GROMACS .gro file of C-alpha atoms in nm:
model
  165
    1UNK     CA    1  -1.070  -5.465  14.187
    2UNK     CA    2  -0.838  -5.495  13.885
    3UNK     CA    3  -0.539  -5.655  13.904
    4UNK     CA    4  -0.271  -5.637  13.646
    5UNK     CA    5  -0.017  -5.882  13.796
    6UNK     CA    6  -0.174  -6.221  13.851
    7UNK     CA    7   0.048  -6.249  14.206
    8UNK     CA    8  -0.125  -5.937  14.319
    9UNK     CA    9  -0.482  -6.128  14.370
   10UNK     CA   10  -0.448  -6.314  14.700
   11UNK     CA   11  -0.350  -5.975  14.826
   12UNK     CA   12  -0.641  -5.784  14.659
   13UNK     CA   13  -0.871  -6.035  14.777
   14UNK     CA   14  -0.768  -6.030  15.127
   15UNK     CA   15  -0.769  -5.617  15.128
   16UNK     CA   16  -1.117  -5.635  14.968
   17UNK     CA   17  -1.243  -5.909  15.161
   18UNK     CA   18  -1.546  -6.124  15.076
   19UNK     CA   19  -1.728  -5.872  14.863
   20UNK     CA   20  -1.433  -5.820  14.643
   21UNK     CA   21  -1.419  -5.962  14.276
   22UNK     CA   22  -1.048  -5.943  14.173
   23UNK     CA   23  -1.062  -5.952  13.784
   24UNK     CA   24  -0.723  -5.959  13.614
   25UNK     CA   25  -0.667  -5.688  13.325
   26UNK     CA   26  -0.460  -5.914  13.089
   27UNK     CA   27  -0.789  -6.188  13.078
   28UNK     CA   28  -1.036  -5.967  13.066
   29UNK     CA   29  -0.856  -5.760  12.745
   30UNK     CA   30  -0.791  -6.076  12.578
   31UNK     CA   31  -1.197  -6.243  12.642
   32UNK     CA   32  -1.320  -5.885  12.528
   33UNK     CA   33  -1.083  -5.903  12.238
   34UNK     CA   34  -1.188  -6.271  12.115
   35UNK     CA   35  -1.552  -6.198  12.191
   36UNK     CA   36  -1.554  -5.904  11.988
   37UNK     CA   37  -1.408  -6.038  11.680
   38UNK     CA   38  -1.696  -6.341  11.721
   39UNK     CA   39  -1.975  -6.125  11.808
   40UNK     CA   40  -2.041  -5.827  11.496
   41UNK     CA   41  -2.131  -5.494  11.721
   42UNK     CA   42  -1.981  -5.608  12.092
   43UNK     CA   43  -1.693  -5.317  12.020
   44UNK     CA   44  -1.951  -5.049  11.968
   45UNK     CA   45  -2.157  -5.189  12.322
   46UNK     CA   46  -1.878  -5.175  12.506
   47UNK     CA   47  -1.764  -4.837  12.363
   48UNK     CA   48  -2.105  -4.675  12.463
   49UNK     CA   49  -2.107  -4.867  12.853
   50UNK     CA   50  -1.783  -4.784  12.930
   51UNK     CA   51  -1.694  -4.482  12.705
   52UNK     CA   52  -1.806  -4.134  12.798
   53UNK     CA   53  -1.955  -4.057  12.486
   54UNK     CA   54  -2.306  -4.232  12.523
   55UNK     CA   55  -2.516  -4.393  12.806
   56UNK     CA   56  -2.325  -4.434  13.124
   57UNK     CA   57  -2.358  -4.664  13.447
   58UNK     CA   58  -2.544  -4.478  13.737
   59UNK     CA   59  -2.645  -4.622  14.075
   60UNK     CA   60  -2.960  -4.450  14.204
   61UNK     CA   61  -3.139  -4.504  14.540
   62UNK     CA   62  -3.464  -4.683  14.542
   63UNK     CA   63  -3.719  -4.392  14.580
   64UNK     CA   64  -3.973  -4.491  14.917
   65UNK     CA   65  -4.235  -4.421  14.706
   66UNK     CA   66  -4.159  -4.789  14.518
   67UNK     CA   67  -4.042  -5.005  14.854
   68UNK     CA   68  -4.282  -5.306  14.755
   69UNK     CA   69  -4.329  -5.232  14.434
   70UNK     CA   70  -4.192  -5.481  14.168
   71UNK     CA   71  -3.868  -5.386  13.959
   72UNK     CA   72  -4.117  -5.462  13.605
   73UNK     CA   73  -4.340  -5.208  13.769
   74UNK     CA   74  -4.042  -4.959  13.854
   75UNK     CA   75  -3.893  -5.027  13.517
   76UNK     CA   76  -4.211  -4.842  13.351
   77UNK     CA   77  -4.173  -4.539  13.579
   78UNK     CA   78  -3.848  -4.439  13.426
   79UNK     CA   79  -3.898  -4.426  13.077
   80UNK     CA   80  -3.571  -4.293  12.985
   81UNK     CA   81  -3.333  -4.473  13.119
   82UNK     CA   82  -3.275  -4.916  13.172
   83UNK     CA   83  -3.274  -5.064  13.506
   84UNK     CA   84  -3.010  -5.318  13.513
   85UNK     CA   85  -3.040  -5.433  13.829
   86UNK     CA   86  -3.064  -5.386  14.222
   87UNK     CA   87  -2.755  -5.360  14.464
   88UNK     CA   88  -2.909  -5.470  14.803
   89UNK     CA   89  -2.859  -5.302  15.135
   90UNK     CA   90  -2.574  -5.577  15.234
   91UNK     CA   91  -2.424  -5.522  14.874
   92UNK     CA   92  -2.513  -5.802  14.681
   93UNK     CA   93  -2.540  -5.708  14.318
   94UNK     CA   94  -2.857  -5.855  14.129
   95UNK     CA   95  -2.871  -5.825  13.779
   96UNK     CA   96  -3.209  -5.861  13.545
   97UNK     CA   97  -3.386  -5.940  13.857
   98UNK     CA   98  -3.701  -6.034  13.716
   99UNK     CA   99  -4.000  -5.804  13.660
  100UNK     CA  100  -4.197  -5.959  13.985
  101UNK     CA  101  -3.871  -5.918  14.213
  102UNK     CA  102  -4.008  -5.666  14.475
  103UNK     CA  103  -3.832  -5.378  14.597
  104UNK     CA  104  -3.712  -5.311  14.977
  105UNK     CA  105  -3.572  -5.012  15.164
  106UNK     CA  106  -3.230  -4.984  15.124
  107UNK     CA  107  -3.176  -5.125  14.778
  108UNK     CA  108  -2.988  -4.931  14.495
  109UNK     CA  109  -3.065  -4.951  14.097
  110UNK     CA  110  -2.826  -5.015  13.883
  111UNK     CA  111  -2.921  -4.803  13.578
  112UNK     CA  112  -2.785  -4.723  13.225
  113UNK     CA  113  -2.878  -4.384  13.153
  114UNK     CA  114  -2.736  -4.102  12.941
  115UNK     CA  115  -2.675  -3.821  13.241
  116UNK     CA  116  -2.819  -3.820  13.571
  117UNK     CA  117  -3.063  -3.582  13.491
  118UNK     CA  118  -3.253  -3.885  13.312
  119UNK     CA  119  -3.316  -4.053  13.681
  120UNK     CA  120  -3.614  -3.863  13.775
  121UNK     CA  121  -3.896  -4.092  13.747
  122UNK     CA  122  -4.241  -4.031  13.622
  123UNK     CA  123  -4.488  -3.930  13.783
  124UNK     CA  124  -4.749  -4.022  13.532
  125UNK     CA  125  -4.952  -4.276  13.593
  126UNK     CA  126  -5.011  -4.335  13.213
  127UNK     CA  127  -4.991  -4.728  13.175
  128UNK     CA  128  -4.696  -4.749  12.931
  129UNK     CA  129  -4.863  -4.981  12.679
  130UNK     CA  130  -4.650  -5.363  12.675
  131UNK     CA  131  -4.551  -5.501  12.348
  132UNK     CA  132  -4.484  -5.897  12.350
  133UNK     CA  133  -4.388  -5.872  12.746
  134UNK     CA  134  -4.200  -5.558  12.710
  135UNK     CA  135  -4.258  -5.271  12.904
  136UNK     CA  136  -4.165  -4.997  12.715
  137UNK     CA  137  -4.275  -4.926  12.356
  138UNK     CA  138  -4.056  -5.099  12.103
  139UNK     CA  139  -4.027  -4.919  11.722
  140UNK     CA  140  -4.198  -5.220  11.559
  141UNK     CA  141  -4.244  -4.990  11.209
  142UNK     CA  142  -3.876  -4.985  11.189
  143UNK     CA  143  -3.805  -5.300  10.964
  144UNK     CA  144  -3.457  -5.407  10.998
  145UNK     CA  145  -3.256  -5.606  10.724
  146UNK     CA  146  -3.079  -5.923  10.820
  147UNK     CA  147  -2.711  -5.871  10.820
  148UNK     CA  148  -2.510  -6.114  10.648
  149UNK     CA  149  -2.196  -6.156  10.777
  150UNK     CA  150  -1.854  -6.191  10.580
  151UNK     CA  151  -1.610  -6.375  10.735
  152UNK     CA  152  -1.293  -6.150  10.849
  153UNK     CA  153  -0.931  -6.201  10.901
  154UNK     CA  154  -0.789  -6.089  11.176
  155UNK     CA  155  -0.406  -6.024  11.302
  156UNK     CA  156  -0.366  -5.978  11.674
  157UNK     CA  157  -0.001  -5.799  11.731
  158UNK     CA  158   0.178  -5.844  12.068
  159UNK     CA  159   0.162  -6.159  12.295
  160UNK     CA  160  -0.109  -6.209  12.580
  161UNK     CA  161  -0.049  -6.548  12.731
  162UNK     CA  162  -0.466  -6.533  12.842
  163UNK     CA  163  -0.541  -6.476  12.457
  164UNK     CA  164  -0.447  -6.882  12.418
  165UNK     CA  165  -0.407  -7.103  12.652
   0.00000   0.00000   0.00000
């Protein structure tokens, strides 16, 4: 849940109940906003997760053709889109599980994908080939000059008392 007043939470929490994660709009704004003026690029990653113009957040049901198969395994099978994670049947959220965590009936992936039409998985059974432990093919031709950062000044107008403590 999001909570913009801070005496809003116990009440959130309590409507939510155990499962709920009460995050408070004012923090999280002023984190994002300090973290993206340390870390060159965060802006455009959060833009594309939680913007509608690129890759979106999907939750997809665990196909019973992988129950027991391991998410690293799984992973390969959908070669256009990036399992996250796994919600479980009880709702516990599992990010980066590990590529030997193995899959059970009821589960949900938590996938970034572009549109839901990307969620069909393949039914190839092609081994994707692994480069250094990665399942999926990385451009390795693509040579990529190191950045060099210049050191910015930046003016944050209005007052957030989360920005400083």
């Amino acid at each position: 849940a999001l909570c913009a007043l801070e005496q809003n939470q116990a009440i959130l929490e309590k409507i939510g109940g155990p499962k709920t994660h009460v995050m408070h709009l004012e923090k999280f704004m002023g984190k994002i906003m300090v973290q993206s003026s340390r870390t060159a690029g965060l802006c455009h990653v959060m833009s594309s997760l939680f913007g509608y113009a690129d890759s979106e957040f999907y939750l997809h049901p665990v196909p019973e053709s992988f129950f027991g198969m391991s998410f690293g395994r799984a992973n390969r099978n959908f070669p256009n889109v990036i399992l996250a994670g796994v919600m479980s049947k009880i709702g516990k959220t599992i990010l980066c599980p590990g590529a030997d965590y193995k899959l059970s009936e009821g589960e949900t992936f938590i996938v970034i994908a572009e549109d839901e039409t990307a969620l069909t998985p393949s039914i190839d059974d092609t081994p994707v080939p692994e480069v250094a432990g990665y399942p999926r093919e990385l451009a390795l031709d693509v040579v990529r000059e190191k950045t060099v950062l210049q050191p910015d000044n930046i003016l944050i107008v209005g007052w957030n008392r989360e920005l400083l403590p």
